[in-house]
Coordinates of C-alpha atoms in Angstrom, one line a residue:
M1 CA -34.4 36.3 103.3
R2 CA -36.4 39.2 104.7
E3 CA -39.9 40.5 104.4
V4 CA -39.8 44.2 103.6
T5 CA -42.2 47.0 102.9
A6 CA -40.8 48.3 99.6
T7 CA -41.5 51.7 98.0
V8 CA -42.2 51.7 94.2
L9 CA -39.7 53.9 92.4
E10 CA -40.8 53.1 88.8
N11 CA -43.2 50.7 87.1
V12 CA -43.1 51.1 83.4
R13 CA -44.0 49.1 80.2
I14 CA -40.9 48.1 78.3
A15 CA -42.3 45.8 75.7
E16 CA -45.5 44.1 74.6
D17 CA -47.2 43.0 77.9
V18 CA -43.9 43.3 79.7
Y19 CA -43.2 45.7 82.6
S20 CA -40.1 46.8 84.6
L21 CA -40.7 47.5 88.3
T22 CA -38.0 49.2 90.4
F23 CA -38.5 49.5 94.1
S24 CA -36.5 50.5 97.2
S25 CA -36.2 47.7 99.7
G26 CA -35.2 50.2 102.5
H27 CA -31.8 48.6 103.1
E28 CA -28.9 47.3 101.1
T29 CA -29.8 43.9 99.7
R30 CA -27.3 41.3 98.5
V31 CA -28.7 39.2 95.7
R32 CA -27.1 36.4 93.8
P33 CA -27.7 36.1 90.0
G34 CA -30.8 33.9 89.5
Q35 CA -32.4 34.6 92.8
F36 CA -36.0 35.9 92.9
C37 CA -38.6 37.6 95.2
M38 CA -42.2 37.1 96.1
I39 CA -44.4 40.2 95.7
G40 CA -47.6 40.7 97.6
I41 CA -50.5 42.3 95.7
A42 CA -53.3 43.9 97.6
G43 CA -56.5 41.8 97.6
M44 CA -54.6 38.7 96.3
P45 CA -54.1 35.8 98.7
L46 CA -50.8 34.6 97.1
R47 CA -47.6 36.5 96.4
R48 CA -46.3 36.5 92.8
P49 CA -42.7 35.1 92.2
V50 CA -40.6 37.5 90.1
A51 CA -37.0 37.1 89.0
I52 CA -34.6 39.8 90.2
C53 CA -32.8 41.5 87.2
K54 CA -30.8 44.1 89.1
A55 CA -29.8 44.8 92.7
E56 CA -28.0 48.0 93.3
G57 CA -27.8 48.8 97.0
E58 CA -31.4 49.0 98.2
R59 CA -32.7 49.6 94.6
I60 CA -34.1 46.4 93.1
T61 CA -35.4 45.9 89.6
V62 CA -37.7 43.1 88.5
C63 CA -39.5 42.5 85.2
Y64 CA -42.8 40.7 84.6
R65 CA -45.2 39.8 81.9
L66 CA -48.9 40.4 82.1
K67 CA -50.5 36.9 82.5
G68 CA -53.6 37.2 84.8
A69 CA -55.4 39.4 87.3
G70 CA -52.5 39.7 89.7
T71 CA -49.8 40.9 87.3
R72 CA -52.4 43.2 85.6
F73 CA -53.2 44.8 88.9
L74 CA -49.5 45.1 89.7
A75 CA -49.0 47.0 86.4
E76 CA -52.0 49.2 86.7
G77 CA -52.3 49.7 90.5
Y78 CA -48.8 50.4 91.6
S79 CA -47.1 53.7 90.7
Q80 CA -44.3 55.7 92.1
G81 CA -44.6 56.0 95.9
E82 CA -46.9 53.1 96.4
K83 CA -45.9 50.4 99.0
L84 CA -45.3 46.7 98.3
C85 CA -44.8 43.8 100.6
V86 CA -41.9 41.8 99.3
L87 CA -40.1 38.7 100.4
L88 CA -36.5 38.6 99.2
P89 CA -34.0 37.3 98.2
L90 CA -35.1 33.7 97.6
G91 CA -33.7 30.7 95.9
N92 CA -30.1 29.5 95.4
G93 CA -29.1 31.4 92.2
F94 CA -26.3 30.6 89.8
F95 CA -22.8 29.6 90.9
I96 CA -19.8 29.6 88.5
K97 CA -16.4 28.2 89.2
D98 CA -13.3 30.5 89.0
S99 CA -12.0 28.1 86.3
E100 CA -15.0 28.7 84.1
K101 CA -13.9 31.8 82.2
R102 CA -16.2 31.6 79.1
V103 CA -20.0 31.7 79.9
A104 CA -22.8 31.1 77.4
I105 CA -26.2 32.4 78.4
V106 CA -29.3 31.1 76.6
G107 CA -32.7 32.6 77.4
G108 CA -36.2 32.6 76.0
G109 CA -39.2 34.8 76.7
V110 CA -39.5 36.0 80.3
G111 CA -36.5 33.6 81.0
I112 CA -34.2 36.4 79.9
F113 CA -34.9 38.4 83.1
P114 CA -33.1 36.2 85.7
L115 CA -30.2 36.0 83.2
I116 CA -29.8 39.7 83.1
S117 CA -28.4 39.5 86.6
A118 CA -26.0 36.8 85.5
I119 CA -24.7 39.0 82.6
R120 CA -24.3 41.9 85.0
E121 CA -22.4 39.9 87.6
Y122 CA -20.2 37.6 85.6
G123 CA -19.6 40.1 82.8
K124 CA -17.2 41.9 85.3
D125 CA -14.5 39.3 84.8
K126 CA -15.6 36.6 82.4
F127 CA -16.3 36.3 78.7
I128 CA -20.1 36.3 78.1
A129 CA -21.8 35.0 75.0
S130 CA -25.6 35.6 75.1
Y131 CA -28.3 34.1 72.9
M132 CA -31.8 35.4 73.6
G133 CA -35.1 34.4 72.0
F134 CA -38.2 36.6 71.6
R135 CA -41.6 36.0 70.0
N136 CA -41.1 39.1 67.7
K137 CA -39.6 42.6 67.7
D138 CA -42.4 43.9 69.9
A139 CA -41.4 41.6 72.7
F140 CA -37.7 42.6 72.5
C141 CA -36.5 44.5 75.5
M142 CA -33.5 45.1 77.9
Q143 CA -31.2 45.8 75.0
Y144 CA -28.8 47.9 77.0
E145 CA -28.4 45.2 79.6
L146 CA -28.0 42.4 77.0
E147 CA -25.3 44.5 75.2
R148 CA -23.1 44.1 78.2
S149 CA -22.3 40.7 76.6
N150 CA -19.1 40.1 74.6
I151 CA -21.2 38.3 72.0
L152 CA -25.0 38.9 71.6
K153 CA -27.2 37.0 69.2
I154 CA -31.0 37.6 69.1
A155 CA -33.5 35.2 67.6
S156 CA -37.3 35.6 67.1
D157 CA -40.0 33.2 66.2
D158 CA -41.0 35.2 63.1
G159 CA -37.6 36.6 62.1
S160 CA -38.8 40.2 62.8
I161 CA -35.6 40.8 64.9
G162 CA -32.4 38.9 64.7
I163 CA -32.3 35.4 63.1
R164 CA -35.5 33.5 62.5
G165 CA -35.5 30.6 65.0
T166 CA -34.9 29.9 68.7
A167 CA -32.2 31.0 71.1
V168 CA -31.0 27.4 71.2
E169 CA -30.6 27.3 67.4
A170 CA -28.7 30.6 67.5
F171 CA -26.4 29.3 70.2
M172 CA -25.6 26.0 68.6
R173 CA -24.8 27.7 65.3
D174 CA -22.3 29.8 67.2
F175 CA -21.1 27.2 69.6
D176 CA -17.5 26.9 68.2
N177 CA -17.2 30.7 68.4
A178 CA -18.5 30.9 71.9
K179 CA -16.3 28.1 73.2
P180 CA -18.2 28.0 76.5
D181 CA -16.9 26.5 79.7
V182 CA -20.4 26.5 81.2
V183 CA -23.9 27.3 80.0
L184 CA -26.6 29.1 82.0
S185 CA -30.2 29.1 80.8
C186 CA -33.8 30.0 81.6
G187 CA -36.9 29.7 79.5
P188 CA -39.8 27.4 78.6
V189 CA -39.3 23.7 79.4
P190 CA -39.3 22.7 75.6
M191 CA -36.4 25.2 75.1
L192 CA -34.5 23.8 78.1
R193 CA -35.1 20.2 77.0
A194 CA -33.8 21.1 73.5
L195 CA -30.7 22.8 74.9
K196 CA -29.9 19.8 77.2
K197 CA -30.2 17.4 74.3
A198 CA -28.1 19.7 72.0
L199 CA -25.3 19.8 74.6
E200 CA -25.1 16.0 75.1
G201 CA -21.6 14.7 74.6
R202 CA -20.0 18.1 74.5
G203 CA -18.7 18.0 78.0
V204 CA -20.1 21.4 79.0
P205 CA -22.1 21.7 82.2
L206 CA -25.6 23.3 81.9
Y207 CA -27.3 25.1 84.7
V208 CA -31.0 26.0 84.3
S209 CA -33.3 28.3 86.2
L210 CA -36.8 26.7 86.3
E211 CA -40.0 28.7 86.0
E212 CA -42.9 27.2 88.0
R213 CA -46.0 28.4 89.7
M214 CA -45.4 29.0 93.4
G215 CA -47.5 29.4 96.4
C216 CA -45.2 30.3 99.3
G217 CA -41.7 30.7 97.8
I218 CA -40.1 29.1 100.8
G219 CA -40.6 25.4 100.3
A220 CA -43.6 24.8 102.5
C221 CA -46.5 24.4 100.1
L222 CA -45.0 22.0 97.5
V223 CA -46.8 23.7 94.6
C224 CA -43.5 24.0 92.6
V225 CA -42.2 20.5 92.9
C226 CA -40.2 19.2 89.8
N227 CA -39.0 15.7 88.9
K228 CA -35.4 14.7 89.2
T229 CA -33.6 12.1 87.1
D230 CA -32.9 9.9 90.2
G231 CA -36.6 9.5 90.8
E232 CA -36.7 12.0 93.6
H233 CA -38.5 15.4 93.7
A234 CA -37.2 18.9 94.3
R235 CA -38.8 22.2 95.3
V236 CA -38.1 24.8 92.7
C237 CA -38.4 27.7 95.2
K238 CA -36.3 26.2 98.0
D239 CA -33.9 23.7 96.3
G240 CA -33.7 25.9 93.1
P241 CA -34.7 27.7 91.0
V242 CA -31.2 26.9 89.6
F243 CA -30.3 23.3 89.0
N244 CA -27.7 21.3 87.2
A245 CA -29.7 20.2 84.1
A246 CA -28.3 16.7 84.4
E247 CA -30.3 16.3 87.6
I248 CA -33.6 17.4 86.2
D249 CA -36.1 15.2 84.3
F250 CA -37.7 17.6 81.7

């Protein structure tokens, strides 16, 4: 983890209310799939947590959706050449065993963004089957990155792109074709809950990246605490954001 003064290289709209921000960290940055960064925004007391999609040397790409004043100011106030204060990389990321050769990746909404890094990394030597859900065709993005998958199925709430339904439904319809050794997922809690239930009894491990509001990003403020099945609690930023789904009480 390091705090850097980053230089914005590009900050562009890629879908409805979704932006892609690329910046230079000033040094080569090693990032595991699923890790994130905390971006400081001028005039805002708290940094914003954003998943890292790509890390290529010192060139880092993140994607974010407009949700409030902070992300709107990030979209409108930071163009090429502007400086950002960024804390990165944070979190534990995804880990896949050498024996797990076939990987299913299930994402919904902004949850697709941390999964892009997993597709890029594990697609080098593993079979990747990706199932991604969007609200509609206007929300669809990152097509080039998603197409790195060996299998790609798209779902949308209204059927305007791909099948009508959810990413979980698309995955389970294609489960026998995907034949996954492990499943990675990120998205809204109802989606993760449905996926965990759908995989019960199938003997396939599920690892999920949780999306929570964060204050510090380093485990000190306890804003992002989640419940575990053993009755304990975990900090999403420090202990996660990636967890074995069997350990999390959704």
